[in-house]
CSV table of C-alpha atoms in Angstrom, one decimal:
chain,number,residue,atom,x,y,z
W,1,MET,CA,-5.6,-32.4,-8.0
W,2,PHE,CA,-5.5,-35.2,-5.4
W,3,PHE,CA,-1.7,-35.0,-5.1
W,4,GLY,CA,-2.0,-31.2,-4.9
W,5,MET,CA,-4.5,-31.5,-2.0
W,6,ILE,CA,-2.1,-33.9,-0.2
W,7,MET,CA,0.8,-31.6,-0.9
W,8,PHE,CA,-1.0,-28.6,0.7
W,9,TYR,CA,-2.1,-30.8,3.6
W,10,PHE,CA,1.4,-31.8,4.6
W,11,ALA,CA,2.7,-28.2,4.0
W,12,ARG,CA,-0.1,-26.4,5.8
W,13,GLY,CA,2.3,-25.1,8.5
W,14,ILE,CA,4.5,-23.3,6.0
W,15,PHE,CA,2.3,-20.1,6.2
W,16,GLY,CA,2.5,-19.9,10.0
W,17,ASP,CA,-0.6,-18.6,11.6
W,18,VAL,CA,-2.1,-17.5,8.2
W,19,GLY,CA,-5.5,-19.2,7.8
W,20,ALA,CA,-5.4,-20.7,11.3
W,21,ARG,CA,-8.6,-20.9,13.4
W,22,PRO,CA,-9.0,-17.5,15.2
W,23,LEU,CA,-8.4,-17.7,19.0
W,24,SER,CA,-11.0,-15.1,19.8
W,25,LYS,CA,-14.1,-13.6,18.2
W,26,PRO,CA,-13.1,-10.6,15.9
W,27,ASP,CA,-14.3,-7.2,16.8
W,28,ARG,CA,-17.6,-6.4,14.9
W,29,ALA,CA,-16.0,-3.4,13.3
W,30,GLN,CA,-13.4,-5.6,11.6
W,31,SER,CA,-15.8,-8.4,10.9
W,32,SER,CA,-16.6,-9.3,7.3
W,33,GLU,CA,-20.2,-9.8,8.3
W,34,PRO,CA,-22.7,-6.9,7.7
W,35,ALA,CA,-23.6,-4.8,10.6
W,36,ALA,CA,-26.5,-6.1,12.6
W,37,GLY,CA,-29.9,-5.3,11.1
W,38,ASN,CA,-33.4,-6.1,12.2
W,39,THR,CA,-34.9,-9.4,11.5
W,40,GLY,CA,-37.6,-7.8,9.4
W,41,ARG,CA,-35.1,-6.5,6.9
W,42,MET,CA,-33.6,-10.0,6.5
W,43,ILE,CA,-37.0,-11.6,6.1
W,44,THR,CA,-38.0,-8.9,3.6
W,45,TRP,CA,-35.1,-9.5,1.3
W,46,ALA,CA,-35.3,-13.3,1.7
W,47,GLY,CA,-38.9,-13.1,0.6
W,48,ILE,CA,-38.0,-10.9,-2.4
W,49,GLY,CA,-35.3,-13.4,-3.4
W,50,LEU,CA,-37.6,-16.3,-3.0
W,51,ALA,CA,-40.3,-14.6,-5.1
W,52,LEU,CA,-37.8,-14.0,-7.9
W,53,VAL,CA,-36.8,-17.7,-7.7
W,54,VAL,CA,-40.4,-18.8,-8.2
W,55,LEU,CA,-41.0,-16.1,-10.9
W,56,ILE,CA,-38.0,-16.8,-13.0
W,57,SER,CA,-38.2,-20.6,-12.6
W,58,GLY,CA,-41.9,-20.5,-13.5
W,59,LEU,CA,-41.3,-18.4,-16.6
W,60,LEU,CA,-38.5,-20.7,-17.8
W,61,LEU,CA,-40.6,-23.8,-17.3
W,62,TYR,CA,-43.5,-22.2,-19.1
W,63,TYR,CA,-41.6,-21.2,-22.2
W,64,GLU,CA,-39.3,-24.3,-22.3
W,65,TYR,CA,-41.4,-27.1,-20.8
W,66,PRO,CA,-40.9,-30.0,-21.0
W,67,LYS,CA,-37.3,-29.5,-22.2
W,68,SER,CA,-36.3,-27.0,-19.6
W,69,THR,CA,-33.1,-27.6,-17.7
W,70,SER,CA,-32.8,-24.1,-16.4
W,71,TYR,CA,-33.1,-25.0,-12.7
W,72,VAL,CA,-30.2,-22.8,-11.5
W,73,LEU,CA,-30.9,-19.4,-13.0
W,74,GLY,CA,-33.8,-18.6,-10.7
W,75,PRO,CA,-32.0,-19.4,-7.4
W,76,LEU,CA,-28.9,-17.6,-8.6
W,77,VAL,CA,-30.7,-14.4,-9.5
W,78,GLY,CA,-32.9,-14.6,-6.3
W,79,LEU,CA,-29.9,-15.1,-4.1
W,80,MET,CA,-27.9,-12.3,-5.7
W,81,VAL,CA,-30.8,-9.8,-5.4
W,82,ALA,CA,-31.4,-10.8,-1.8
W,83,VAL,CA,-27.8,-10.5,-0.7
W,84,ILE,CA,-27.3,-7.1,-2.6
W,85,GLY,CA,-30.6,-5.8,-1.2
W,86,TYR,CA,-29.8,-6.8,2.4
W,87,THR,CA,-26.3,-5.3,2.1
W,88,VAL,CA,-27.1,-1.9,0.6
W,89,THR,CA,-30.0,-1.4,3.1
W,90,ASP,CA,-27.7,-1.9,6.1
W,91,PRO,CA,-28.8,0.9,8.4
W,92,GLN,CA,-25.1,1.6,9.4
W,93,LEU,CA,-24.2,2.3,5.7
W,94,ARG,CA,-24.2,6.1,5.2
W,95,GLY,CA,-22.6,8.7,3.0
W,96,VAL,CA,-19.3,7.7,1.4
W,97,GLU,CA,-19.5,4.1,2.5
W,98,LYS,CA,-22.9,3.6,0.9
W,99,ASP,CA,-21.8,5.3,-2.3
W,100,ARG,CA,-18.8,3.1,-2.6
W,101,VAL,CA,-20.8,-0.1,-1.9
W,102,TRP,CA,-23.1,0.9,-4.7
W,103,VAL,CA,-20.2,1.3,-7.1
W,104,VAL,CA,-19.0,-2.3,-6.2
W,105,VAL,CA,-22.6,-3.6,-6.9
W,106,ILE,CA,-22.8,-1.7,-10.3
W,107,LEU,CA,-19.3,-2.9,-11.4
W,108,SER,CA,-20.2,-6.5,-10.3
W,109,LEU,CA,-23.3,-6.4,-12.5
W,110,PHE,CA,-21.3,-5.2,-15.5
W,111,THR,CA,-18.8,-8.0,-15.0
W,112,ILE,CA,-21.7,-10.4,-15.7
W,113,PHE,CA,-21.7,-9.2,-19.3
W,114,PHE,CA,-18.0,-9.7,-19.6
W,115,TRP,CA,-17.7,-13.2,-18.2
W,116,MET,CA,-20.9,-14.4,-19.9
W,117,ALA,CA,-19.2,-13.7,-23.2
W,118,PHE,CA,-15.6,-14.5,-22.2
W,119,GLU,CA,-16.5,-18.0,-21.0
W,120,GLN,CA,-17.7,-18.9,-24.4
W,121,ALA,CA,-14.1,-20.1,-24.8
W,122,GLY,CA,-15.1,-23.4,-23.2
W,123,SER,CA,-18.3,-23.9,-25.1
W,124,SER,CA,-19.3,-22.2,-28.4
W,125,MET,CA,-15.7,-21.2,-29.3
W,126,THR,CA,-14.5,-24.7,-28.8
W,127,ILE,CA,-17.4,-25.9,-31.0
W,128,PHE,CA,-16.4,-23.4,-33.6
W,129,ALA,CA,-12.8,-24.7,-33.4
W,130,ALA,CA,-13.9,-28.3,-33.6
W,131,ASP,CA,-16.5,-28.2,-36.4
W,132,TYR,CA,-16.0,-25.0,-38.3
W,133,THR,CA,-12.3,-24.3,-38.4
W,134,ASP,CA,-9.7,-25.8,-40.7
W,135,ARG,CA,-7.2,-27.3,-38.2
W,136,THR,CA,-5.2,-29.6,-40.6
W,137,LEU,CA,-1.7,-28.5,-41.3
W,138,GLU,CA,0.9,-30.1,-43.7
W,139,GLY,CA,4.5,-29.7,-44.6
W,140,THR,CA,6.2,-26.5,-43.3
W,141,GLN,CA,3.1,-25.3,-41.6
W,142,ALA,CA,2.8,-28.6,-39.7
W,143,MET,CA,6.4,-28.5,-38.6
W,144,ALA,CA,6.1,-24.9,-37.5
W,145,PHE,CA,3.1,-25.8,-35.4
W,146,LYS,CA,4.9,-28.7,-33.8
W,147,ILE,CA,7.8,-26.5,-32.8
W,148,ILE,CA,5.5,-23.7,-31.5
W,149,ASN,CA,3.5,-26.3,-29.5
W,150,THR,CA,6.7,-27.8,-28.1
W,151,ILE,CA,7.9,-24.3,-26.9
W,152,LEU,CA,4.5,-23.5,-25.4
W,153,THR,CA,4.5,-26.8,-23.6
W,154,ILE,CA,8.1,-27.2,-22.4
W,155,ALA,CA,9.1,-23.6,-21.6
W,156,PRO,CA,6.5,-22.8,-18.9
W,157,LEU,CA,6.7,-26.3,-17.6
W,158,ALA,CA,10.5,-26.0,-17.3
W,159,ILE,CA,10.2,-22.6,-15.5
W,160,VAL,CA,7.6,-23.9,-13.0
W,161,THR,CA,9.7,-27.0,-12.4
W,162,TRP,CA,12.8,-25.0,-11.7
W,163,VAL,CA,11.0,-22.7,-9.3
W,164,LEU,CA,9.5,-25.6,-7.4
W,165,PHE,CA,12.9,-27.3,-7.4
W,166,LEU,CA,14.4,-24.3,-5.6
W,167,LEU,CA,11.5,-24.3,-3.2
W,168,ALA,CA,11.9,-28.0,-2.5
W,169,LYS,CA,15.6,-27.4,-1.6
W,170,GLU,CA,14.5,-25.0,1.1
W,171,THR,CA,11.5,-27.0,2.4
W,172,ALA,CA,12.5,-30.7,1.9
W,173,LYS,CA,13.7,-31.1,5.5
W,174,SER,CA,10.6,-29.5,7.1
W,175,TYR,CA,8.0,-30.8,4.7
W,176,PRO,CA,9.4,-34.0,3.0
W,177,MET,CA,6.0,-35.6,2.3
W,178,SER,CA,4.8,-32.4,0.6
W,179,VAL,CA,7.9,-32.3,-1.6
W,180,LEU,CA,7.4,-36.0,-2.4
W,181,PHE,CA,3.9,-35.6,-3.7
W,182,ILE,CA,4.6,-32.5,-5.7
W,183,SER,CA,7.6,-34.3,-7.3
W,184,LEU,CA,5.4,-37.2,-8.2
W,185,SER,CA,2.9,-34.8,-9.7
W,186,PHE,CA,5.5,-33.2,-11.9
W,187,VAL,CA,6.9,-36.6,-13.0
W,188,VAL,CA,3.4,-37.5,-14.2
W,189,ILE,CA,3.0,-34.1,-16.0
W,190,TRP,CA,6.4,-34.3,-17.7
W,191,THR,CA,5.7,-37.9,-18.8
W,192,ILE,CA,2.3,-37.0,-20.4
W,193,SER,CA,3.8,-33.8,-22.0
W,194,LEU,CA,6.7,-35.6,-23.6
W,195,TRP,CA,4.6,-38.5,-24.8
W,196,MET,CA,2.2,-36.0,-26.4
W,197,LEU,CA,5.0,-34.2,-28.2
W,198,TYR,CA,6.6,-37.5,-29.3
W,199,ARG,CA,3.3,-38.6,-30.8
W,200,ASP,CA,2.8,-35.4,-32.6
W,201,PHE,CA,6.3,-35.4,-34.2
W,202,ARG,CA,5.8,-38.9,-35.4
W,203,ASN,CA,3.0,-37.8,-37.7
W,204,GLU,CA,3.9,-35.9,-40.9
W,205,ALA,CA,0.7,-33.9,-40.9
W,206,ALA,CA,-0.7,-32.1,-37.9
W,207,GLU,CA,-4.2,-31.6,-36.8
W,208,VAL,CA,-4.5,-28.8,-34.2
W,209,PRO,CA,-6.8,-30.1,-31.4
W,210,ALA,CA,-9.8,-28.0,-30.8
W,211,SER,CA,-8.9,-27.6,-27.2
W,212,TRP,CA,-5.4,-26.3,-28.1
W,213,TYR,CA,-6.7,-22.8,-28.8
W,214,GLY,CA,-7.6,-22.5,-25.1
W,215,ILE,CA,-3.9,-22.2,-24.2
W,216,LEU,CA,-3.7,-19.0,-26.3
W,217,ASN,CA,-5.3,-17.0,-23.5
W,218,SER,CA,-2.7,-18.0,-21.0
W,219,PHE,CA,0.1,-17.5,-23.5
W,220,PHE,CA,-1.1,-14.0,-24.4
W,221,ILE,CA,-1.5,-13.1,-20.7
W,222,ILE,CA,2.1,-14.0,-19.9
W,223,ALA,CA,3.3,-12.2,-23.0
W,224,LEU,CA,1.2,-9.0,-22.6
W,225,ALA,CA,1.0,-8.5,-18.9
W,226,PRO,CA,4.3,-6.8,-18.6
W,227,LEU,CA,3.4,-4.4,-21.4
W,228,PHE,CA,0.1,-3.5,-19.7
W,229,SER,CA,1.9,-3.0,-16.4
W,230,LYS,CA,4.1,-0.4,-18.1
W,231,MET,CA,1.2,1.1,-20.0
W,232,TRP,CA,-0.8,1.7,-16.8
W,233,GLU,CA,2.2,3.5,-15.3
W,234,LYS,CA,2.0,6.2,-18.0
W,235,TRP,CA,-1.7,6.1,-18.7
W,236,ASN,CA,-3.9,4.9,-15.8
W,237,PRO,CA,-7.6,5.7,-16.4
W,238,ALA,CA,-10.2,5.3,-13.8
W,239,GLY,CA,-11.6,1.8,-13.0
W,240,PRO,CA,-14.9,2.2,-14.9
W,241,ILE,CA,-13.0,3.1,-18.0
W,242,LYS,CA,-10.8,0.1,-17.7
W,243,PHE,CA,-13.9,-2.0,-17.3
W,244,ALA,CA,-15.4,-0.4,-20.4
W,245,LEU,CA,-12.2,-1.0,-22.4
W,246,GLY,CA,-12.3,-4.7,-21.4
W,247,LEU,CA,-15.9,-5.1,-22.5
W,248,ILE,CA,-15.4,-3.3,-25.8
W,249,LEU,CA,-12.2,-5.3,-26.6
W,250,LEU,CA,-14.1,-8.5,-25.8
W,251,GLY,CA,-16.9,-7.5,-28.1
W,252,LEU,CA,-14.4,-6.8,-30.9
W,253,GLY,CA,-13.0,-10.3,-30.5
W,254,PHE,CA,-16.4,-11.8,-31.2
W,255,GLY,CA,-16.8,-9.3,-34.0
W,256,VAL,CA,-13.7,-11.0,-35.6
W,257,LEU,CA,-15.4,-14.4,-35.2
W,258,ALA,CA,-18.6,-13.0,-36.7
W,259,TYR,CA,-16.7,-11.8,-39.7
W,260,GLY,CA,-14.8,-15.0,-40.0
W,261,GLY,CA,-18.0,-16.9,-40.0
W,262,LEU,CA,-19.5,-15.1,-42.9
W,263,SER,CA,-18.5,-17.9,-45.2
W,264,ILE,CA,-20.4,-20.5,-43.2
W,265,GLU,CA,-23.7,-21.4,-44.8
W,266,GLN,CA,-26.9,-21.1,-42.8
W,267,GLY,CA,-27.5,-24.4,-40.9
W,268,ALA,CA,-24.1,-25.9,-41.9
W,269,LYS,CA,-22.8,-28.5,-39.5
W,270,THR,CA,-19.2,-28.2,-40.6
W,271,ALA,CA,-16.9,-25.7,-42.4
W,272,SER,CA,-13.3,-24.9,-42.9
W,273,VAL,CA,-12.7,-21.3,-41.7
W,274,SER,CA,-9.2,-20.1,-41.3
W,275,MET,CA,-7.8,-20.5,-37.7
W,276,ILE,CA,-6.5,-17.0,-37.8
W,277,TRP,CA,-10.0,-15.7,-36.8
W,278,LEU,CA,-9.9,-17.8,-33.6
W,279,ILE,CA,-6.4,-16.6,-32.8
W,280,LEU,CA,-7.3,-13.0,-33.3
W,281,ALA,CA,-10.4,-13.5,-31.2
W,282,TYR,CA,-8.4,-14.9,-28.3
W,283,TRP,CA,-6.0,-12.0,-28.7
W,284,PHE,CA,-8.7,-9.4,-28.3
W,285,HIS,CA,-10.3,-11.4,-25.4
W,286,THR,CA,-7.0,-11.5,-23.5
W,287,ILE,CA,-6.4,-7.8,-23.9
W,288,GLY,CA,-9.9,-7.2,-22.6
W,289,GLU,CA,-9.3,-9.5,-19.7
W,290,LEU,CA,-6.1,-7.7,-18.8
W,291,CYS,CA,-8.0,-4.4,-18.7
W,292,LEU,CA,-10.9,-5.7,-16.5
W,293,SER,CA,-9.9,-8.7,-14.4
W,294,PRO,CA,-6.9,-7.4,-12.4
W,295,VAL,CA,-8.9,-4.3,-11.6
W,296,GLY,CA,-12.1,-6.0,-10.3
W,297,LEU,CA,-11.0,-7.6,-7.0
W,298,SER,CA,-8.7,-4.6,-6.3
W,299,TYR,CA,-11.7,-2.3,-6.4
W,300,VAL,CA,-13.8,-4.5,-4.2
W,301,SER,CA,-11.1,-4.4,-1.4
W,302,LYS,CA,-10.6,-0.7,-1.9
W,303,LEU,CA,-14.2,0.4,-2.0
W,304,ALA,CA,-16.0,-1.9,0.5
W,305,PRO,CA,-16.0,-1.0,4.2
W,306,ALA,CA,-13.9,-3.2,6.3
W,307,ARG,CA,-16.9,-5.0,8.0
W,308,LEU,CA,-18.4,-5.7,4.5
W,309,VAL,CA,-15.4,-6.8,2.5
W,310,GLY,CA,-16.3,-10.5,2.8
W,311,MET,CA,-19.9,-9.8,1.8
W,312,MET,CA,-18.9,-7.7,-1.2
W,313,PHE,CA,-16.4,-10.3,-2.4
W,314,GLY,CA,-19.4,-12.7,-2.2
W,315,VAL,CA,-21.4,-10.3,-4.4
W,316,TRP,CA,-18.5,-10.2,-6.9
W,317,PHE,CA,-18.1,-13.9,-7.1
W,318,GLY,CA,-21.8,-14.4,-7.1
W,319,ALA,CA,-22.0,-12.2,-10.2
W,320,THR,CA,-19.2,-14.3,-11.7
W,321,ALA,CA,-21.1,-17.5,-11.0
W,322,LEU,CA,-24.2,-16.1,-12.6
W,323,ALA,CA,-22.2,-15.1,-15.6
W,324,ASN,CA,-20.7,-18.6,-16.0
W,325,TYR,CA,-24.2,-20.1,-15.8
W,326,LEU,CA,-25.5,-17.7,-18.4
W,327,ALA,CA,-22.4,-18.4,-20.6
W,328,GLY,CA,-23.4,-22.1,-20.8
W,329,PHE,CA,-27.1,-21.3,-21.1
W,330,THR,CA,-26.7,-18.9,-24.0
W,331,ALA,CA,-24.1,-21.1,-25.7
W,332,SER,CA,-26.7,-24.0,-25.8
W,333,TYR,CA,-28.5,-22.0,-28.5
W,334,ILE,CA,-25.6,-22.1,-31.0
W,335,ASP,CA,-27.2,-24.8,-33.1
W,336,LYS,CA,-30.7,-23.2,-33.1
W,337,ILE,CA,-29.4,-19.7,-34.0
W,338,SER,CA,-27.0,-20.9,-36.6
W,339,GLU,CA,-29.7,-23.0,-38.3
W,340,GLU,CA,-32.4,-20.3,-38.2
W,341,TYR,CA,-30.0,-17.4,-39.0
W,342,SER,CA,-26.3,-18.0,-39.2
W,343,MET,CA,-23.1,-18.5,-37.2
W,344,THR,CA,-22.3,-14.8,-37.8
W,345,VAL,CA,-25.5,-13.8,-36.1
W,346,PHE,CA,-24.7,-16.0,-33.1
W,347,PHE,CA,-21.4,-14.3,-32.5
W,348,LEU,CA,-22.8,-10.9,-33.3
W,349,ILE,CA,-24.9,-11.2,-30.1
W,350,TYR,CA,-21.7,-11.5,-28.1
W,351,THR,CA,-20.3,-8.6,-30.1
W,352,VAL,CA,-23.2,-6.2,-29.5
W,353,VAL,CA,-23.9,-7.0,-25.8
W,354,PRO,CA,-20.4,-6.4,-24.3
W,355,ILE,CA,-19.7,-3.3,-26.5
W,356,SER,CA,-23.1,-1.8,-25.5
W,357,ALA,CA,-22.3,-2.5,-21.8
W,358,GLY,CA,-18.9,-0.9,-22.3
W,359,LEU,CA,-20.3,2.2,-23.9
W,360,ILE,CA,-22.9,2.5,-21.0
W,361,LEU,CA,-20.0,2.3,-18.5
W,362,ILE,CA,-18.2,5.1,-20.4
W,363,VAL,CA,-21.3,7.3,-20.0
W,364,LEU,CA,-21.5,6.4,-16.3
W,365,ASN,CA,-17.8,7.0,-15.7
W,366,GLY,CA,-18.3,10.6,-14.2
W,367,PHE,CA,-21.1,9.4,-12.0
W,368,LEU,CA,-19.2,6.4,-10.7
W,369,LYS,CA,-16.0,8.4,-10.1
W,370,LYS,CA,-18.0,10.8,-8.0
W,371,LYS,CA,-19.4,8.0,-6.0
W,372,MET,CA,-16.0,6.5,-5.4
W,373,HIS,CA,-14.9,9.6,-3.5
W,374,GLY,CA,-11.3,9.7,-4.4
W,375,ILE,CA,-10.6,6.0,-5.0
W,376,HIS,CA,-8.9,5.8,-8.4
């Protein structure tokens, strides 16, 4: 990352004036700031946000004290409500503009349910892979995994290296230091990758690292993105339907994990569930992501008025930040829920919530399409 930062620093002139400091103050109509409102409106929503911070933080401390570590949830929710409230009560927002801004807000809120569940990949799903999945392979299976792992490691690395080599040929004279640092970065990456593959091939058996399953999302995206691009050309439903499909498919992925966890005894600390359930879960999750993620930012830019685009992107990423926090917060209950109920019950929560949200979006589709005023 440090080399990457240095590389971008030395190549900052490659984009010309893009990202440069503006020479004059932009016209307010084109500004990303909300239209001017009275100070009272700002104070009102700041007060509401602060009240929510105190209320939520107080409730969490009351129910979890002295073990509470939930210091972020209250400020996140309070800030989100204050920003959304201040934006939608902008006195210059009227008619079509106001309707479209509300659609962005509603879709942003539904993405919370998606990313809260999706980001379990870095927490509860990794725990499931490490402690509850049979990751040991022998004989033919071990060799097959080593070959697949080599392809998944070398192929994308070789493609990216070739592309950057072609770029370096064009930019070496103008940005030699940038090319030097990116070359050093890839020497390090290739060295680590080849050492890892050499180490794996030396061992007769193979144990799939728990973190390895995380690459399946990237692999499935690369493999399936062209298919989805073709599919949307022939069948291109409205944005809310794509959001709903993403949520439902995500829930089905966790349904697969819930089913795979049926053999895990209540309160068990380890188990040997087949890895096929994790692979299928990542498959469904990636398909869901391909339905929802590319659409989200596109709709923010299409629906938000020009002067509020920056603010609405802030709302969108604020919702994502809240979702990521909730992902970690809810994942922390995996041991408690699996001990009191079962691992299946834990994953069923992430099955029911996204699917329910998706079904609600399907019901709201007609209303949201009307409020989008022709934006598909």
